[in-house]
Amino acid sequence: MNTQQGALDVISIQKRFQEFLTEFRVGEEFVYKKRINEMVANHERSVVVEFEHLIDFDYELAKTIQEFPDYAMPALKKALLEALKMIDPEYAAEIYEYAVRNQQLRGVETFEEAASLIPLNVRFKLPQSSLIRLRDLGAQHVDRLVLVEGVALRVAVSKPFLVIPVYRCMRCGFVQTGIVGLTEVFAPTKCPRVSEEGQRCNGPMALDSSSSYSINHQRMLLQERQEELVGGVLPRGVQALLTDDLVDKVKPGSRVRVSAIYRAYKPVKAQGERALDTFLEVNYLESAEKEFESVELTEKDLEEIRRMAQDPWLKEKLIDSLAPGIYGLRDIKEAILLALFGAPAVVLPDNTRVRGDSHILIIGDPGTGKSQLLQTIAKLVPRGIYTSGKGSSGVGLTAAVVRDAKGEFMLEAGAMVLADGGVCLIDEIDKMDDNDRSAIHEALEQQTVTITKAGIHATLNARCGVIAAGNPTFGKYLRDRSVADNINLPPTILSRFDLIFIVEDKPDDTRDRELADFVLRVRGQGKVDVPFSAETIRKYIAHARRSVNPVLSPDAAEKLNGFYLEMRKKSDTPDSPVVITTRQLEGLVRLTKAHARMRLSGVAEAIDAEAAIRLYNVFLESIGVQTSSGKKVDLSTVTVGKTSEELDTMAKIDKILVEMLALAGANGVLEADFRIRCKEEGFSEKDIEKYLKLKKAGGVLFEPKPGRIAKVKS
Ligand SMILES: [Zn+2]
């Protein structure tokens, strides 16, 4: 660690970096003069340097910076200030005076020594080739500049000020700032100055309290991507520290690439033995959303994908290949397949966004292989995130404000936020906690998660399809009860699913024999032969999601419309309950487009609509609705679990509240006023009570203030 051959002295670092800033060109363009000009124009204090440029220009300098960033940084800041003087003396003077005027330099004898206090940042974008996996960070990386990628799982509230102490070498006078740790500040104990002969000064450092100054500061927890890990491995997380203009640049759940100095420090306060605290002191940060999405496709892959799309048996073969270890369930697998492909979101002229992702719910008796199914398909789609409503995997479904080990409030992204741009597989959705229960409506429909708690206010994106599974309330699915009775989820959540399937573990001779046969075959060979490998399907889906955005053809629209009207007609009385609503129609459009995307067709045709309608009928039959008999179809009893008459009463009471809320402020209406008004309109105490109970349990109503009620935006 202390072999410092090749390290330049500070004077050379400054001189050579200044040359780089003012002389480096790509073609005719002076890249860094331009960037410094942009910095001035935007009134910023940071310049981003492509490390590859630096390596080209001055390999020795680049090597010194990467290996001894703490030692080099003050000289780099000085170089930037000097370059700035040449380009914009006025702005340079402003920076200089800012430093002096705030008395940041008090107690520091010369400005030369105080270089580390210059309020400018030199940020280094390290080359992709130097990327290190978070789990591989080790002793050899300590105090060096490294490049890592990960998900910002938790982000803390930014702190406007953090006082940074300044230390000075008792031997040579070298000045260095203390390093802001996670909650503590770590002091440099030995002087890092390196002589021309490559000797470290190692003089004792003493606190220069009068020179201390303030910067913005924010912590985040960077974690490995879940989808990158192979079965059962816990993702590794590393704390990271954002300072100055990097603060508030990251939202929880976003994927970032970070150049940082890896720190392993013994906290100053700690006595005796204690594990070293490690964290990343972030120097440069950029979004890595695109890279995370991309599955590398070669020309050969694309050829195979095109060939697959031409295969008349494509769908059958995909279904055969989907979770081949799980027997049967072909219709459910087809629905899942469509959810994996998804459809593009539609933005209406009034800027409302209609989601393109289909949500699918499977309610199944225990032991029907639901969990295994979800786990298997999570691997088939880019950004496929598997989680359990029980929260055993750590994060919740939506987002939460958590207090971490250091006692600080942090906003933590849940699985649906982490799956933004992909598909979220939720097992045991019926076991989710109250926080998720109230936030999941918005997450499923608007595909956003809004959090206002503990001084944190944020809206996170959760643009993912959801494939969820749950257990029946009574341990076994009861055919004589409604779907809503059978699963511990409020109707308001159930209605967000485009398709719901029931998987029962009921004795069936033929099926049992086939299943036994299947299990023996799988056990015997260890695998089932499938038309496409998981890798092939992953590539196919990635390509389709990325480059095919189907629109509805007139034929397809006519088919869907015809089905919709037919379904509505099946309730024949004039003021019949609504059997199918535009919500279901939107769901059918999504499935139709997903089916077209599966064929890599930019136009959704009649055959796509037919496939969607077929699945929809399977869904209706699965939940016990007879569609072929011409019998009245009342979908409301299915999803809402109430008779139409009851529903009518609830809807009327709801209308009253909506009217009252329209006239009320952000604090909602007084519950007492609402009750009086309902009674005036002729509703019984019992009905009002039932309404309030139902809506509160369903997460539709909340209390903005004690005694007041308001509706959750939907
Ligand atoms: Zn020294």
JSON list of N, CA, C and O in Angstrom, two decimals, residues 377-400:
[
{"chain": "A", "resi": 377, "resn": "ILE", "atom": "N", "xyz": [-39.84, -17.19, -13.23]},
{"chain": "A", "resi": 377, "resn": "ILE", "atom": "CA", "xyz": [-40.05, -16.20, -14.29]},
{"chain": "A", "resi": 377, "resn": "ILE", "atom": "C", "xyz": [-39.36, -14.87, -14.01]},
{"chain": "A", "resi": 377, "resn": "ILE", "atom": "O", "xyz": [-39.12, -14.11, -14.93]},
{"chain": "A", "resi": 378, "resn": "ALA", "atom": "N", "xyz": [-39.00, -14.62, -12.75]},
{"chain": "A", "resi": 378, "resn": "ALA", "atom": "CA", "xyz": [-38.28, -13.37, -12.45]},
{"chain": "A", "resi": 378, "resn": "ALA", "atom": "C", "xyz": [-37.00, -13.29, -13.26]},
{"chain": "A", "resi": 378, "resn": "ALA", "atom": "O", "xyz": [-36.52, -12.21, -13.59]},
{"chain": "A", "resi": 379, "resn": "LYS", "atom": "N", "xyz": [-36.46, -14.45, -13.60]},
{"chain": "A", "resi": 379, "resn": "LYS", "atom": "CA", "xyz": [-35.17, -14.46, -14.30]},
{"chain": "A", "resi": 379, "resn": "LYS", "atom": "C", "xyz": [-35.32, -14.30, -15.81]},
{"chain": "A", "resi": 379, "resn": "LYS", "atom": "O", "xyz": [-34.33, -14.19, -16.53]},
{"chain": "A", "resi": 380, "resn": "LEU", "atom": "N", "xyz": [-36.58, -14.28, -16.28]},
{"chain": "A", "resi": 380, "resn": "LEU", "atom": "CA", "xyz": [-36.78, -14.25, -17.73]},
{"chain": "A", "resi": 380, "resn": "LEU", "atom": "C", "xyz": [-36.89, -12.85, -18.29]},
{"chain": "A", "resi": 380, "resn": "LEU", "atom": "O", "xyz": [-36.96, -12.67, -19.50]},
{"chain": "A", "resi": 381, "resn": "VAL", "atom": "N", "xyz": [-36.95, -11.86, -17.42]},
{"chain": "A", "resi": 381, "resn": "VAL", "atom": "CA", "xyz": [-37.20, -10.52, -17.93]},
{"chain": "A", "resi": 381, "resn": "VAL", "atom": "C", "xyz": [-36.21, -9.55, -17.31]},
{"chain": "A", "resi": 381, "resn": "VAL", "atom": "O", "xyz": [-35.84, -9.68, -16.15]},
{"chain": "A", "resi": 382, "resn": "PRO", "atom": "N", "xyz": [-35.72, -8.60, -18.12]},
{"chain": "A", "resi": 382, "resn": "PRO", "atom": "CA", "xyz": [-34.82, -7.60, -17.55]},
{"chain": "A", "resi": 382, "resn": "PRO", "atom": "C", "xyz": [-35.53, -6.86, -16.42]},
{"chain": "A", "resi": 382, "resn": "PRO", "atom": "O", "xyz": [-36.70, -6.52, -16.56]},
{"chain": "A", "resi": 383, "resn": "ARG", "atom": "N", "xyz": [-34.84, -6.60, -15.34]},
{"chain": "A", "resi": 383, "resn": "ARG", "atom": "CA", "xyz": [-35.42, -5.97, -14.17]},
{"chain": "A", "resi": 383, "resn": "ARG", "atom": "C", "xyz": [-36.61, -6.73, -13.63]},
{"chain": "A", "resi": 383, "resn": "ARG", "atom": "O", "xyz": [-37.63, -6.16, -13.26]},
{"chain": "A", "resi": 384, "resn": "GLY", "atom": "N", "xyz": [-36.51, -8.04, -13.62]},
{"chain": "A", "resi": 384, "resn": "GLY", "atom": "CA", "xyz": [-37.53, -8.85, -12.98]},
{"chain": "A", "resi": 384, "resn": "GLY", "atom": "C", "xyz": [-37.16, -8.95, -11.51]},
{"chain": "A", "resi": 384, "resn": "GLY", "atom": "O", "xyz": [-36.11, -9.46, -11.15]},
{"chain": "A", "resi": 385, "resn": "ILE", "atom": "N", "xyz": [-38.00, -8.39, -10.64]},
{"chain": "A", "resi": 385, "resn": "ILE", "atom": "CA", "xyz": [-37.70, -8.38, -9.22]},
{"chain": "A", "resi": 385, "resn": "ILE", "atom": "C", "xyz": [-38.68, -9.30, -8.50]},
{"chain": "A", "resi": 385, "resn": "ILE", "atom": "O", "xyz": [-39.89, -9.12, -8.59]},
{"chain": "A", "resi": 386, "resn": "TYR", "atom": "N", "xyz": [-38.15, -10.28, -7.80]},
{"chain": "A", "resi": 386, "resn": "TYR", "atom": "CA", "xyz": [-38.99, -11.19, -7.02]},
{"chain": "A", "resi": 386, "resn": "TYR", "atom": "C", "xyz": [-38.99, -10.76, -5.56]},
{"chain": "A", "resi": 386, "resn": "TYR", "atom": "O", "xyz": [-37.94, -10.43, -5.00]},
{"chain": "A", "resi": 387, "resn": "THR", "atom": "N", "xyz": [-40.16, -10.74, -4.97]},
{"chain": "A", "resi": 387, "resn": "THR", "atom": "CA", "xyz": [-40.22, -10.40, -3.56]},
{"chain": "A", "resi": 387, "resn": "THR", "atom": "C", "xyz": [-41.41, -11.10, -2.91]},
{"chain": "A", "resi": 387, "resn": "THR", "atom": "O", "xyz": [-42.26, -11.66, -3.61]},
{"chain": "A", "resi": 388, "resn": "SER", "atom": "N", "xyz": [-41.44, -11.07, -1.60]},
{"chain": "A", "resi": 388, "resn": "SER", "atom": "CA", "xyz": [-42.57, -11.66, -0.90]},
{"chain": "A", "resi": 388, "resn": "SER", "atom": "C", "xyz": [-43.25, -10.58, -0.08]},
{"chain": "A", "resi": 388, "resn": "SER", "atom": "O", "xyz": [-42.60, -9.75, 0.53]},
{"chain": "A", "resi": 389, "resn": "GLY", "atom": "N", "xyz": [-44.59, -10.59, -0.08]},
{"chain": "A", "resi": 389, "resn": "GLY", "atom": "CA", "xyz": [-45.36, -9.62, 0.68]},
{"chain": "A", "resi": 389, "resn": "GLY", "atom": "C", "xyz": [-45.04, -9.67, 2.16]},
{"chain": "A", "resi": 389, "resn": "GLY", "atom": "O", "xyz": [-45.25, -8.72, 2.89]},
{"chain": "A", "resi": 390, "resn": "LYS", "atom": "N", "xyz": [-44.52, -10.80, 2.59]},
{"chain": "A", "resi": 390, "resn": "LYS", "atom": "CA", "xyz": [-44.16, -10.96, 3.99]},
{"chain": "A", "resi": 390, "resn": "LYS", "atom": "C", "xyz": [-42.97, -10.09, 4.36]},
{"chain": "A", "resi": 390, "resn": "LYS", "atom": "O", "xyz": [-42.66, -9.88, 5.52]},
{"chain": "A", "resi": 391, "resn": "GLY", "atom": "N", "xyz": [-42.28, -9.60, 3.32]},
{"chain": "A", "resi": 391, "resn": "GLY", "atom": "CA", "xyz": [-41.17, -8.70, 3.58]},
{"chain": "A", "resi": 391, "resn": "GLY", "atom": "C", "xyz": [-39.94, -9.42, 4.08]},
{"chain": "A", "resi": 391, "resn": "GLY", "atom": "O", "xyz": [-39.05, -8.81, 4.67]},
{"chain": "A", "resi": 392, "resn": "SER", "atom": "N", "xyz": [-39.86, -10.74, 3.85]},
{"chain": "A", "resi": 392, "resn": "SER", "atom": "CA", "xyz": [-38.71, -11.49, 4.34]},
{"chain": "A", "resi": 392, "resn": "SER", "atom": "C", "xyz": [-37.44, -11.07, 3.61]},
{"chain": "A", "resi": 392, "resn": "SER", "atom": "O", "xyz": [-36.34, -11.19, 4.12]},
{"chain": "A", "resi": 393, "resn": "SER", "atom": "N", "xyz": [-37.62, -10.52, 2.39]},
{"chain": "A", "resi": 393, "resn": "SER", "atom": "CA", "xyz": [-36.45, -10.15, 1.62]},
{"chain": "A", "resi": 393, "resn": "SER", "atom": "C", "xyz": [-35.92, -8.78, 2.03]},
{"chain": "A", "resi": 393, "resn": "SER", "atom": "O", "xyz": [-35.00, -8.26, 1.44]},
{"chain": "A", "resi": 394, "resn": "GLY", "atom": "N", "xyz": [-36.54, -8.17, 3.04]},
{"chain": "A", "resi": 394, "resn": "GLY", "atom": "CA", "xyz": [-36.00, -6.91, 3.54]},
{"chain": "A", "resi": 394, "resn": "GLY", "atom": "C", "xyz": [-36.82, -5.71, 3.13]},
{"chain": "A", "resi": 394, "resn": "GLY", "atom": "O", "xyz": [-37.43, -5.07, 3.97]},
{"chain": "A", "resi": 395, "resn": "VAL", "atom": "N", "xyz": [-36.90, -5.40, 1.85]},
{"chain": "A", "resi": 395, "resn": "VAL", "atom": "CA", "xyz": [-37.61, -4.20, 1.44]},
{"chain": "A", "resi": 395, "resn": "VAL", "atom": "C", "xyz": [-39.09, -4.51, 1.29]},
{"chain": "A", "resi": 395, "resn": "VAL", "atom": "O", "xyz": [-39.49, -5.64, 1.09]},
{"chain": "A", "resi": 396, "resn": "GLY", "atom": "N", "xyz": [-39.91, -3.48, 1.37]},
{"chain": "A", "resi": 396, "resn": "GLY", "atom": "CA", "xyz": [-41.34, -3.64, 1.19]},
{"chain": "A", "resi": 396, "resn": "GLY", "atom": "C", "xyz": [-41.71, -3.63, -0.29]},
{"chain": "A", "resi": 396, "resn": "GLY", "atom": "O", "xyz": [-40.85, -3.77, -1.16]},
{"chain": "A", "resi": 397, "resn": "LEU", "atom": "N", "xyz": [-43.01, -3.46, -0.57]},
{"chain": "A", "resi": 397, "resn": "LEU", "atom": "CA", "xyz": [-43.45, -3.49, -1.96]},
{"chain": "A", "resi": 397, "resn": "LEU", "atom": "C", "xyz": [-43.38, -2.12, -2.61]},
{"chain": "A", "resi": 397, "resn": "LEU", "atom": "O", "xyz": [-43.08, -2.01, -3.79]},
{"chain": "A", "resi": 398, "resn": "THR", "atom": "N", "xyz": [-43.65, -1.07, -1.86]},
{"chain": "A", "resi": 398, "resn": "THR", "atom": "CA", "xyz": [-43.74, 0.26, -2.48]},
{"chain": "A", "resi": 398, "resn": "THR", "atom": "C", "xyz": [-42.55, 1.12, -2.07]},
{"chain": "A", "resi": 398, "resn": "THR", "atom": "O", "xyz": [-41.57, 1.18, -2.80]},
{"chain": "A", "resi": 399, "resn": "ALA", "atom": "N", "xyz": [-42.63, 1.76, -0.95]},
{"chain": "A", "resi": 399, "resn": "ALA", "atom": "CA", "xyz": [-41.50, 2.54, -0.42]},
{"chain": "A", "resi": 399, "resn": "ALA", "atom": "C", "xyz": [-41.78, 2.79, 1.05]},
{"chain": "A", "resi": 399, "resn": "ALA", "atom": "O", "xyz": [-42.93, 2.74, 1.48]},
{"chain": "A", "resi": 400, "resn": "ALA", "atom": "N", "xyz": [-40.75, 3.03, 1.80]},
{"chain": "A", "resi": 400, "resn": "ALA", "atom": "CA", "xyz": [-40.95, 3.25, 3.23]},
{"chain": "A", "resi": 400, "resn": "ALA", "atom": "C", "xyz": [-39.89, 4.18, 3.77]},
{"chain": "A", "resi": 400, "resn": "ALA", "atom": "O", "xyz": [-38.80, 4.28, 3.22]}
]
